[in-house]
Amino acid sequence: MPKTYEGALLAEGLRFAIVASRFNDLITQRLLSGALDTLTRHGAAEDAIEVVWVPGAFEVPLAAQQLAASGRYEAVICLGAIIRGATPHFDYVASECAKGIAQASLSTGRPVIFGIVTADSIEQALERAGANPPGGETMKIGLIGDTHGDLSAWEKAVAGPFRGADMILHAGDILYHGPKNPMVPGYAPAALAEAINRSPAPVILVRGNCDSDVDQLVLDSPIQAPYALVQVEGLRVLVNHGDGLTREEMIAQAQRYRATVFVSGHTHIPGVERVGDVILANPGSPALPKGAPPRPTVAVIEDGAARLIDLASGQTLQEVALT
Ligand code: INI
């Protein structure tokens, strides 16, 4: 195994500076609210973020350089919008801004993030700033099950398909590997419990047949309930481990609660499929996969679809539209 270095999406306890340019502030205000939302969703405290306004993108590098050199911030985030006009002005501002930001980072050894939109028109800049996301502003829900104590599986899901998720639903069999199962390679139940407790997105857990009362002592969110009924925007999702339920019973339960999606685990055999007005979503197991071929999987609900994702390759294996 190569030694791999990568970041975790955890901003708790860290300080950040944001340099935002007033020029084209219709765009930069949106970039700023997106940056603040992302930082706080990943655990940064609001009072750990400082915002410095400068007149235009050309002035961003100087402020960024000084903030980075102060050593007070984990990273400096630069936000600006440079829109092409009739003259070559755009090219000078854009190139000096990009060069200056890179230099601020390299000369101080601090991450200085290039959040400068360069666009041919205001419409294009608005689109780049996420003002008109395709399909509207739907939330992203991560679906996972049967982690069986595998910390590395959880970390891969959080750093990969669950990146930016608003909520994670766990279909049970969380910490214990289970007497019928082999020990999973990344078995670290206490560390997994801690990672779930620290998750920037709220995690809703249901109890699987391997979960016991003592597991609750290390998990902050309750796991005693066999069912969770979650309503996100207009979408209702019912979660249950699925042991002791037939497929028909899952569909009937979903219909009883008028849930569009029934999330289950237990079999470790993944699948996302529509059966009439119900979507059955089994995210499989990222720790002990079964099926032909066995693949470590999770699922996500976003942009109006439920998707099954191979955690090893990041590929979407199945996709079902929600409507
Ligand atoms: N500054 C921007 O941030 N975006 C632009 O599109 C832009 N244009 O096109 O002129 C712009 N110009 C101002 C520049 O950044 C400086 O503030 C100004 O030249 C004073 O130094």
mmCIF file of C-alpha atoms and ligand atoms in Angstrom:
data_model
loop_
_atom_site.group_PDB
_atom_site.id
_atom_site.type_symbol
_atom_site.label_atom_id
_atom_site.label_comp_id
_atom_site.label_asym_id
_atom_site.label_seq_id
_atom_site.Cartn_x
_atom_site.Cartn_y
_atom_site.Cartn_z
ATOM 1 C CA MET A 1 0.000 0.000 0.000
ATOM 2 C CA PRO A 2 1.485 3.423 -0.878
ATOM 3 C CA LYS A 3 1.534 5.971 1.901
ATOM 4 C CA THR A 4 -1.161 8.468 0.876
ATOM 5 C CA TYR A 5 -1.586 12.017 2.106
ATOM 6 C CA GLU A 6 -4.887 13.796 1.642
ATOM 7 C CA GLY A 7 -6.977 16.324 3.483
ATOM 8 C CA ALA A 8 -10.011 15.608 5.635
ATOM 9 C CA LEU A 9 -13.037 17.869 5.256
ATOM 10 C CA LEU A 10 -12.804 19.140 8.800
ATOM 11 C CA ALA A 11 -12.567 22.861 9.520
ATOM 12 C CA GLU A 12 -13.315 22.707 13.254
ATOM 13 C CA GLY A 13 -10.886 24.732 15.350
ATOM 14 C CA LEU A 14 -9.242 26.322 12.275
ATOM 15 C CA ARG A 15 -9.050 30.012 11.335
ATOM 16 C CA PHE A 16 -9.603 31.324 7.801
ATOM 17 C CA ALA A 17 -9.269 34.656 6.027
ATOM 18 C CA ILE A 18 -11.320 35.520 2.974
ATOM 19 C CA VAL A 19 -10.265 38.298 0.588
ATOM 20 C CA ALA A 20 -13.231 39.428 -1.475
ATOM 21 C CA SER A 21 -13.216 42.041 -4.217
ATOM 22 C CA ARG A 22 -15.936 44.693 -4.467
ATOM 23 C CA PHE A 23 -15.764 44.923 -8.254
ATOM 24 C CA ASN A 24 -18.713 42.924 -9.681
ATOM 25 C CA ASP A 25 -20.069 42.426 -6.186
ATOM 26 C CA LEU A 26 -23.259 40.903 -7.565
ATOM 27 C CA ILE A 27 -21.035 37.886 -8.171
ATOM 28 C CA THR A 28 -18.543 38.185 -5.326
ATOM 29 C CA GLN A 29 -21.294 38.436 -2.668
ATOM 30 C CA ARG A 30 -22.577 35.069 -3.891
ATOM 31 C CA LEU A 31 -19.085 33.606 -3.848
ATOM 32 C CA LEU A 32 -18.676 34.890 -0.301
ATOM 33 C CA SER A 33 -21.898 33.363 0.966
ATOM 34 C CA GLY A 34 -20.951 30.050 -0.691
ATOM 35 C CA ALA A 35 -17.510 30.096 0.962
ATOM 36 C CA LEU A 36 -18.948 30.949 4.400
ATOM 37 C CA ASP A 37 -21.587 28.240 4.063
ATOM 38 C CA THR A 38 -19.002 25.623 3.060
ATOM 39 C CA LEU A 39 -16.591 26.517 5.873
ATOM 40 C CA THR A 40 -19.258 26.502 8.580
ATOM 41 C CA ARG A 41 -20.847 23.301 7.258
ATOM 42 C CA HIS A 42 -17.468 21.657 7.704
ATOM 43 C CA GLY A 43 -17.169 22.796 11.287
ATOM 44 C CA ALA A 44 -15.477 26.228 11.199
ATOM 45 C CA ALA A 45 -16.796 28.657 13.816
ATOM 46 C CA GLU A 46 -18.202 31.915 12.396
ATOM 47 C CA ASP A 47 -15.902 33.992 14.589
ATOM 48 C CA ALA A 48 -12.892 32.055 13.231
ATOM 49 C CA ILE A 49 -13.461 33.560 9.763
ATOM 50 C CA GLU A 50 -12.321 37.082 8.846
ATOM 51 C CA VAL A 51 -13.393 38.818 5.635
ATOM 52 C CA VAL A 52 -11.260 41.546 4.037
ATOM 53 C CA TRP A 53 -12.760 43.594 1.188
ATOM 54 C CA VAL A 54 -10.504 45.061 -1.515
ATOM 55 C CA PRO A 55 -11.500 47.294 -4.477
ATOM 56 C CA GLY A 56 -10.860 44.876 -7.357
ATOM 57 C CA ALA A 57 -9.256 41.564 -8.323
ATOM 58 C CA PHE A 58 -5.971 43.345 -9.015
ATOM 59 C CA GLU A 59 -5.720 44.248 -5.299
ATOM 60 C CA VAL A 60 -6.499 40.726 -4.052
ATOM 61 C CA PRO A 61 -2.906 39.373 -4.074
ATOM 62 C CA LEU A 62 -1.466 42.045 -1.766
ATOM 63 C CA ALA A 63 -4.102 41.489 0.900
ATOM 64 C CA ALA A 64 -3.824 37.709 0.474
ATOM 65 C CA GLN A 65 -0.045 37.853 0.791
ATOM 66 C CA GLN A 66 -0.179 39.866 4.024
ATOM 67 C CA LEU A 67 -2.872 37.698 5.581
ATOM 68 C CA ALA A 68 -1.035 34.503 4.647
ATOM 69 C CA ALA A 69 2.273 35.879 5.953
ATOM 70 C CA SER A 70 0.677 36.750 9.303
ATOM 71 C CA GLY A 71 0.502 33.012 10.099
ATOM 72 C CA ARG A 72 -2.863 33.546 11.814
ATOM 73 C CA TYR A 73 -4.879 31.540 9.312
ATOM 74 C CA GLU A 74 -4.945 27.946 8.162
ATOM 75 C CA ALA A 75 -5.743 29.195 4.667
ATOM 76 C CA VAL A 76 -6.641 32.363 2.787
ATOM 77 C CA ILE A 77 -9.500 32.218 0.298
ATOM 78 C CA CYS A 78 -9.505 34.752 -2.556
ATOM 79 C CA LEU A 79 -12.804 35.679 -4.206
ATOM 80 C CA GLY A 80 -13.272 37.892 -7.221
ATOM 81 C CA ALA A 81 -15.018 38.176 -10.560
ATOM 82 C CA ILE A 82 -13.266 39.431 -13.682
ATOM 83 C CA ILE A 83 -15.529 39.904 -16.664
ATOM 84 C CA ARG A 84 -14.216 40.412 -20.186
ATOM 85 C CA GLY A 85 -14.914 43.795 -21.724
ATOM 86 C CA ALA A 86 -14.129 45.373 -25.055
ATOM 87 C CA THR A 87 -10.507 46.180 -24.156
ATOM 88 C CA PRO A 88 -7.529 44.009 -23.138
ATOM 89 C CA HIS A 89 -7.959 45.241 -19.526
ATOM 90 C CA PHE A 90 -9.439 41.863 -18.526
ATOM 91 C CA ASP A 91 -6.261 40.026 -19.520
ATOM 92 C CA TYR A 92 -3.972 42.241 -17.442
ATOM 93 C CA VAL A 93 -6.174 42.107 -14.336
ATOM 94 C CA ALA A 94 -6.753 38.336 -14.624
ATOM 95 C CA SER A 95 -3.147 37.430 -15.238
ATOM 96 C CA GLU A 96 -1.712 39.649 -12.473
ATOM 97 C CA CYS A 97 -4.375 38.422 -10.057
ATOM 98 C CA ALA A 98 -3.649 34.743 -10.800
ATOM 99 C CA LYS A 99 0.127 35.223 -10.650
ATOM 100 C CA GLY A 100 -0.098 37.243 -7.426
ATOM 101 C CA ILE A 101 -2.290 34.673 -5.677
ATOM 102 C CA ALA A 102 0.072 31.844 -6.655
ATOM 103 C CA GLN A 103 3.024 33.898 -5.417
ATOM 104 C CA ALA A 104 1.285 34.682 -2.115
ATOM 105 C CA SER A 105 0.880 30.965 -1.526
ATOM 106 C CA LEU A 106 4.362 29.916 -2.607
ATOM 107 C CA SER A 107 6.177 32.690 -0.772
ATOM 108 C CA THR A 108 4.376 32.121 2.539
ATOM 109 C CA GLY A 109 3.897 28.352 2.431
ATOM 110 C CA ARG A 110 0.191 28.802 3.274
ATOM 111 C CA PRO A 111 -2.698 27.596 1.132
ATOM 112 C CA VAL A 112 -4.101 30.604 -0.751
ATOM 113 C CA ILE A 113 -7.169 29.524 -2.654
ATOM 114 C CA PHE A 114 -7.974 30.825 -6.142
ATOM 115 C CA GLY A 115 -11.693 31.556 -6.041
ATOM 116 C CA ILE A 116 -11.614 34.096 -8.854
ATOM 117 C CA VAL A 117 -14.248 33.704 -11.538
ATOM 118 C CA THR A 118 -13.098 34.752 -15.004
ATOM 119 C CA ALA A 119 -15.956 34.930 -17.481
ATOM 120 C CA ASP A 120 -16.923 36.347 -20.868
ATOM 121 C CA SER A 121 -20.243 37.744 -19.643
ATOM 122 C CA ILE A 122 -22.144 38.507 -16.460
ATOM 123 C CA GLU A 123 -24.518 35.589 -17.206
ATOM 124 C CA GLN A 124 -21.581 33.199 -17.427
ATOM 125 C CA ALA A 125 -20.106 34.612 -14.208
ATOM 126 C CA LEU A 126 -23.457 34.171 -12.404
ATOM 127 C CA GLU A 127 -23.638 30.597 -13.560
ATOM 128 C CA ARG A 128 -20.047 29.966 -12.395
ATOM 129 C CA ALA A 129 -20.894 31.487 -9.032
ATOM 130 C CA GLY A 130 -23.621 28.887 -8.593
ATOM 131 C CA ALA A 131 -26.477 31.372 -8.869
ATOM 132 C CA ASN A 132 -28.416 29.117 -11.218
ATOM 133 C CA PRO A 133 -27.483 25.539 -10.329
ATOM 134 C CA PRO A 134 -29.070 23.033 -12.677
ATOM 135 C CA GLY A 135 -32.068 21.374 -11.073
ATOM 136 C CA GLY A 136 -32.430 23.942 -8.276
ATOM 137 C CA GLU A 137 -30.975 23.924 -4.804
ATOM 138 C CA THR A 138 -31.699 20.372 -3.718
ATOM 139 C CA MET A 139 -29.964 18.915 -0.729
ATOM 140 C CA LYS A 140 -27.467 16.090 -0.892
ATOM 141 C CA ILE A 141 -28.051 13.018 1.277
ATOM 142 C CA GLY A 142 -25.403 10.330 1.790
ATOM 143 C CA LEU A 143 -26.655 6.761 2.284
ATOM 144 C CA ILE A 144 -24.432 4.166 3.930
ATOM 145 C CA GLY A 145 -24.914 0.889 5.778
ATOM 146 C CA ASP A 146 -23.063 -2.040 7.279
ATOM 147 C CA THR A 147 -19.795 -0.253 8.067
ATOM 148 C CA HIS A 148 -19.104 -2.945 10.707
ATOM 149 C CA GLY A 149 -16.418 -0.886 12.430
ATOM 150 C CA ASP A 150 -14.454 -0.060 9.279
ATOM 151 C CA LEU A 151 -13.092 3.462 9.821
ATOM 152 C CA SER A 152 -11.308 3.584 6.451
ATOM 153 C CA ALA A 153 -14.571 2.816 4.605
ATOM 154 C CA TRP A 154 -16.306 5.692 6.405
ATOM 155 C CA GLU A 155 -13.442 8.081 5.693
ATOM 156 C CA LYS A 156 -13.457 7.192 2.000
ATOM 157 C CA ALA A 157 -17.194 7.830 1.787
ATOM 158 C CA VAL A 158 -16.944 11.166 3.607
ATOM 159 C CA ALA A 159 -13.985 12.377 1.513
ATOM 160 C CA GLY A 160 -15.514 11.073 -1.738
ATOM 161 C CA PRO A 161 -19.200 10.646 -2.590
ATOM 162 C CA PHE A 162 -20.445 12.314 0.623
ATOM 163 C CA ARG A 163 -18.402 15.475 0.095
ATOM 164 C CA GLY A 164 -20.702 18.434 0.704
ATOM 165 C CA ALA A 165 -23.573 16.224 1.947
ATOM 166 C CA ASP A 166 -26.199 17.980 4.052
ATOM 167 C CA MET A 167 -27.081 14.792 5.890
ATOM 168 C CA ILE A 168 -25.943 11.155 6.117
ATOM 169 C CA LEU A 169 -28.326 8.264 6.769
ATOM 170 C CA HIS A 170 -26.780 5.056 8.169
ATOM 171 C CA ALA A 171 -28.873 1.897 7.765
ATOM 172 C CA GLY A 172 -27.317 0.077 10.731
ATOM 173 C CA ASP A 173 -24.585 -2.446 11.668
ATOM 174 C CA ILE A 174 -22.353 0.445 12.478
ATOM 175 C CA LEU A 175 -19.470 -0.492 14.782
ATOM 176 C CA TYR A 176 -19.363 -4.236 15.488
ATOM 177 C CA HIS A 177 -17.924 -6.588 12.852
ATOM 178 C CA GLY A 178 -20.379 -9.377 13.794
ATOM 179 C CA PRO A 179 -19.533 -12.967 14.729
ATOM 180 C CA LYS A 180 -20.374 -14.330 11.278
ATOM 181 C CA ASN A 181 -18.171 -11.822 9.481
ATOM 182 C CA PRO A 182 -14.402 -11.752 9.127
ATOM 183 C CA MET A 183 -12.565 -8.835 10.727
ATOM 184 C CA VAL A 184 -12.641 -5.904 8.285
ATOM 185 C CA PRO A 185 -9.245 -4.465 7.231
ATOM 186 C CA GLY A 186 -9.910 -0.995 8.637
ATOM 187 C CA TYR A 187 -11.538 -2.259 11.868
ATOM 188 C CA ALA A 188 -11.355 0.573 14.405
ATOM 189 C CA PRO A 189 -14.796 0.826 16.026
ATOM 190 C CA ALA A 190 -13.903 3.444 18.644
ATOM 191 C CA ALA A 191 -12.280 5.692 16.024
ATOM 192 C CA LEU A 192 -15.256 5.167 13.695
ATOM 193 C CA ALA A 193 -17.641 6.204 16.480
ATOM 194 C CA GLU A 194 -15.562 9.345 16.991
ATOM 195 C CA ALA A 195 -15.530 10.102 13.254
ATOM 196 C CA ILE A 196 -19.334 9.725 13.108
ATOM 197 C CA ASN A 197 -19.679 11.990 16.152
ATOM 198 C CA ARG A 198 -17.464 14.614 14.484
ATOM 199 C CA SER A 199 -19.154 14.418 11.091
ATOM 200 C CA PRO A 200 -19.799 17.907 9.684
ATOM 201 C CA ALA A 201 -23.088 16.634 8.252
ATOM 202 C CA PRO A 202 -25.629 15.304 10.765
ATOM 203 C CA VAL A 203 -25.686 11.503 10.797
ATOM 204 C CA ILE A 204 -28.978 9.689 11.414
ATOM 205 C CA LEU A 205 -28.428 6.107 12.561
ATOM 206 C CA VAL A 206 -30.829 3.198 12.815
ATOM 207 C CA ARG A 207 -30.171 0.041 14.758
ATOM 208 C CA GLY A 208 -28.980 -3.020 12.847
ATOM 209 C CA ASN A 209 -28.962 -6.567 14.186
ATOM 210 C CA CYS A 210 -25.242 -6.260 15.075
ATOM 211 C CA ASP A 211 -25.709 -3.010 17.028
ATOM 212 C CA SER A 212 -26.028 -3.293 20.789
ATOM 213 C CA ASP A 213 -26.892 -1.070 23.743
ATOM 214 C CA VAL A 214 -23.228 -0.640 24.615
ATOM 215 C CA ASP A 215 -22.493 0.919 21.191
ATOM 216 C CA GLN A 216 -24.708 3.818 22.217
ATOM 217 C CA LEU A 217 -22.173 4.721 24.903
ATOM 218 C CA VAL A 218 -19.687 5.882 22.249
ATOM 219 C CA LEU A 219 -22.116 7.320 19.675
ATOM 220 C CA ASP A 220 -23.651 10.739 20.243
ATOM 221 C CA SER A 221 -26.615 10.211 17.911
ATOM 222 C CA PRO A 222 -29.247 7.728 19.049
ATOM 223 C CA ILE A 223 -29.138 4.243 17.482
ATOM 224 C CA GLN A 224 -31.873 2.582 19.473
ATOM 225 C CA ALA A 225 -34.663 3.096 16.966
ATOM 226 C CA PRO A 226 -35.101 0.521 14.200
ATOM 227 C CA TYR A 227 -36.730 3.087 11.887
ATOM 228 C CA ALA A 228 -35.949 6.662 10.921
ATOM 229 C CA LEU A 229 -38.375 8.720 8.865
ATOM 230 C CA VAL A 230 -36.665 11.738 7.352
ATOM 231 C CA GLN A 231 -38.257 14.525 5.347
ATOM 232 C CA VAL A 232 -35.848 16.634 3.318
ATOM 233 C CA GLU A 233 -37.446 19.376 1.224
ATOM 234 C CA GLY A 234 -40.283 17.507 -0.537
ATOM 235 C CA LEU A 235 -38.630 14.095 -0.257
ATOM 236 C CA ARG A 236 -39.551 11.551 2.420
ATOM 237 C CA VAL A 237 -37.090 8.742 3.187
ATOM 238 C CA LEU A 238 -37.707 5.744 5.449
ATOM 239 C CA VAL A 239 -34.644 3.932 6.832
ATOM 240 C CA ASN A 240 -34.532 0.484 8.420
ATOM 241 C CA HIS A 241 -31.785 -2.114 8.593
ATOM 242 C CA GLY A 242 -33.996 -4.499 6.624
ATOM 243 C CA ASP A 243 -33.365 -7.706 8.575
ATOM 244 C CA GLY A 244 -36.608 -9.624 8.864
ATOM 245 C CA LEU A 245 -38.385 -7.624 6.159
ATOM 246 C CA THR A 246 -39.258 -8.932 2.726
ATOM 247 C CA ARG A 247 -39.024 -6.698 -0.294
ATOM 248 C CA GLU A 248 -42.828 -6.486 -0.392
ATOM 249 C CA GLU A 249 -42.927 -5.447 3.272
ATOM 250 C CA MET A 250 -40.379 -2.697 2.606
ATOM 251 C CA ILE A 251 -42.526 -1.360 -0.229
ATOM 252 C CA ALA A 252 -45.660 -1.543 1.946
ATOM 253 C CA GLN A 253 -43.914 0.305 4.815
ATOM 254 C CA ALA A 254 -42.729 3.025 2.438
ATOM 255 C CA GLN A 255 -46.245 3.418 1.042
ATOM 256 C CA ARG A 256 -47.733 3.543 4.555
ATOM 257 C CA TYR A 257 -45.501 6.555 5.357
ATOM 258 C CA ARG A 258 -45.762 7.982 1.821
ATOM 259 C CA ALA A 259 -41.990 7.742 1.570
ATOM 260 C CA THR A 260 -40.428 7.886 -1.880
ATOM 261 C CA VAL A 261 -37.271 6.050 -0.799
ATOM 262 C CA PHE A 262 -36.872 3.035 1.480
ATOM 263 C CA VAL A 263 -33.241 2.678 2.581
ATOM 264 C CA SER A 264 -32.102 -0.677 3.936
ATOM 265 C CA GLY A 265 -28.854 -2.574 4.461
ATOM 266 C CA HIS A 266 -28.212 -5.987 6.011
ATOM 267 C CA THR A 267 -27.666 -8.066 2.856
ATOM 268 C CA HIS A 268 -24.495 -6.182 1.829
ATOM 269 C CA ILE A 269 -25.823 -6.577 -1.710
ATOM 270 C CA PRO A 270 -26.238 -3.089 -3.141
ATOM 271 C CA GLY A 271 -29.005 -1.930 -5.413
ATOM 272 C CA VAL A 272 -31.034 1.149 -6.269
ATOM 273 C CA GLU A 273 -34.261 0.350 -8.093
ATOM 274 C CA ARG A 274 -37.722 1.755 -8.637
ATOM 275 C CA VAL A 275 -40.692 -0.471 -7.841
ATOM 276 C CA GLY A 276 -43.839 1.470 -8.771
ATOM 277 C CA ASP A 277 -43.944 4.623 -6.664
ATOM 278 C CA VAL A 278 -41.161 3.504 -4.276
ATOM 279 C CA ILE A 279 -37.393 3.480 -4.692
ATOM 280 C CA LEU A 280 -35.633 0.689 -2.824
ATOM 281 C CA ALA A 281 -32.094 1.786 -2.016
ATOM 282 C CA ASN A 282 -29.622 -0.571 -0.414
ATOM 283 C CA PRO A 283 -26.242 1.206 -0.339
ATOM 284 C CA GLY A 284 -24.506 -2.158 0.196
ATOM 285 C CA SER A 285 -21.499 -2.377 2.476
ATOM 286 C CA PRO A 286 -18.302 -0.375 2.004
ATOM 287 C CA ALA A 287 -16.608 -2.731 4.512
ATOM 288 C CA LEU A 288 -17.765 -6.264 3.681
ATOM 289 C CA PRO A 289 -19.173 -6.115 0.153
ATOM 290 C CA LYS A 290 -21.148 -9.004 -1.321
ATOM 291 C CA GLY A 291 -22.711 -9.461 -4.734
ATOM 292 C CA ALA A 292 -21.302 -10.304 -8.126
ATOM 293 C CA PRO A 293 -18.723 -8.852 -8.234
ATOM 294 C CA PRO A 294 -18.437 -7.664 -4.608
ATOM 295 C CA ARG A 295 -17.837 -3.917 -4.659
ATOM 296 C CA PRO A 296 -17.502 -1.461 -1.738
ATOM 297 C CA THR A 297 -20.459 0.861 -2.240
ATOM 298 C CA VAL A 298 -22.454 3.750 -0.817
ATOM 299 C CA ALA A 299 -25.311 5.751 -2.325
ATOM 300 C CA VAL A 300 -26.247 9.407 -2.611
ATOM 301 C CA ILE A 301 -29.454 11.282 -3.269
ATOM 302 C CA GLU A 302 -28.836 14.560 -5.109
ATOM 303 C CA ASP A 303 -29.949 16.521 -8.158
ATOM 304 C CA GLY A 304 -33.232 14.605 -8.300
ATOM 305 C CA ALA A 305 -31.735 11.101 -8.430
ATOM 306 C CA ALA A 306 -30.593 8.251 -6.188
ATOM 307 C CA ARG A 307 -27.186 6.901 -7.233
ATOM 308 C CA LEU A 308 -25.234 3.844 -6.213
ATOM 309 C CA ILE A 309 -21.518 4.599 -6.166
ATOM 310 C CA ASP A 310 -18.497 2.322 -6.239
ATOM 311 C CA LEU A 311 -16.276 3.631 -3.459
ATOM 312 C CA ALA A 312 -13.114 2.234 -5.044
ATOM 313 C CA SER A 313 -13.529 3.836 -8.476
ATOM 314 C CA GLY A 314 -15.998 6.641 -7.707
ATOM 315 C CA GLN A 315 -18.128 5.384 -10.605
ATOM 316 C CA THR A 316 -21.911 5.520 -10.568
ATOM 317 C CA LEU A 317 -23.131 1.925 -10.866
ATOM 318 C CA GLN A 318 -26.889 2.553 -10.866
ATOM 319 C CA GLU A 319 -29.055 5.659 -11.010
ATOM 320 C CA VAL A 320 -32.795 6.119 -10.527
ATOM 321 C CA ALA A 321 -34.647 9.419 -10.944
ATOM 322 C CA LEU A 322 -36.697 10.412 -7.895
ATOM 323 C CA THR A 323 -39.738 11.397 -9.937
HETATM 324 N N1 INI B 1 -11.602 44.234 -11.235
HETATM 325 C C1 INI B 1 -12.295 43.098 -11.041
HETATM 326 O O1 INI B 1 -12.299 42.528 -9.943
HETATM 327 N N2 INI B 1 -13.026 42.566 -12.069
HETATM 328 C C2 INI B 1 -13.077 43.144 -13.294
HETATM 329 O O2 INI B 1 -13.784 42.618 -14.181
HETATM 330 C C3 INI B 1 -12.336 44.352 -13.507
HETATM 331 N N3 INI B 1 -12.397 44.972 -14.780
HETATM 332 O O3 INI B 1 -12.845 44.352 -15.746
HETATM 333 O O4 INI B 1 -11.960 46.139 -14.931
HETATM 334 C C4 INI B 1 -11.586 44.872 -12.436
HETATM 335 N N4 INI B 1 -10.878 46.015 -12.583
HETATM 336 C C5 INI B 1 -10.370 46.753 -11.466
HETATM 337 C C6 INI B 1 -9.013 46.284 -10.996
HETATM 338 O O5 INI B 1 -9.100 45.023 -10.357
HETATM 339 C C7 INI B 1 -8.403 47.262 -10.011
HETATM 340 O O6 INI B 1 -9.229 47.368 -8.897
HETATM 341 C C8 INI B 1 -8.192 48.659 -10.597
HETATM 342 O O7 INI B 1 -7.487 48.585 -11.808
HETATM 343 C C9 INI B 1 -7.381 49.536 -9.608
HETATM 344 O O8 INI B 1 -6.103 48.994 -9.359
#
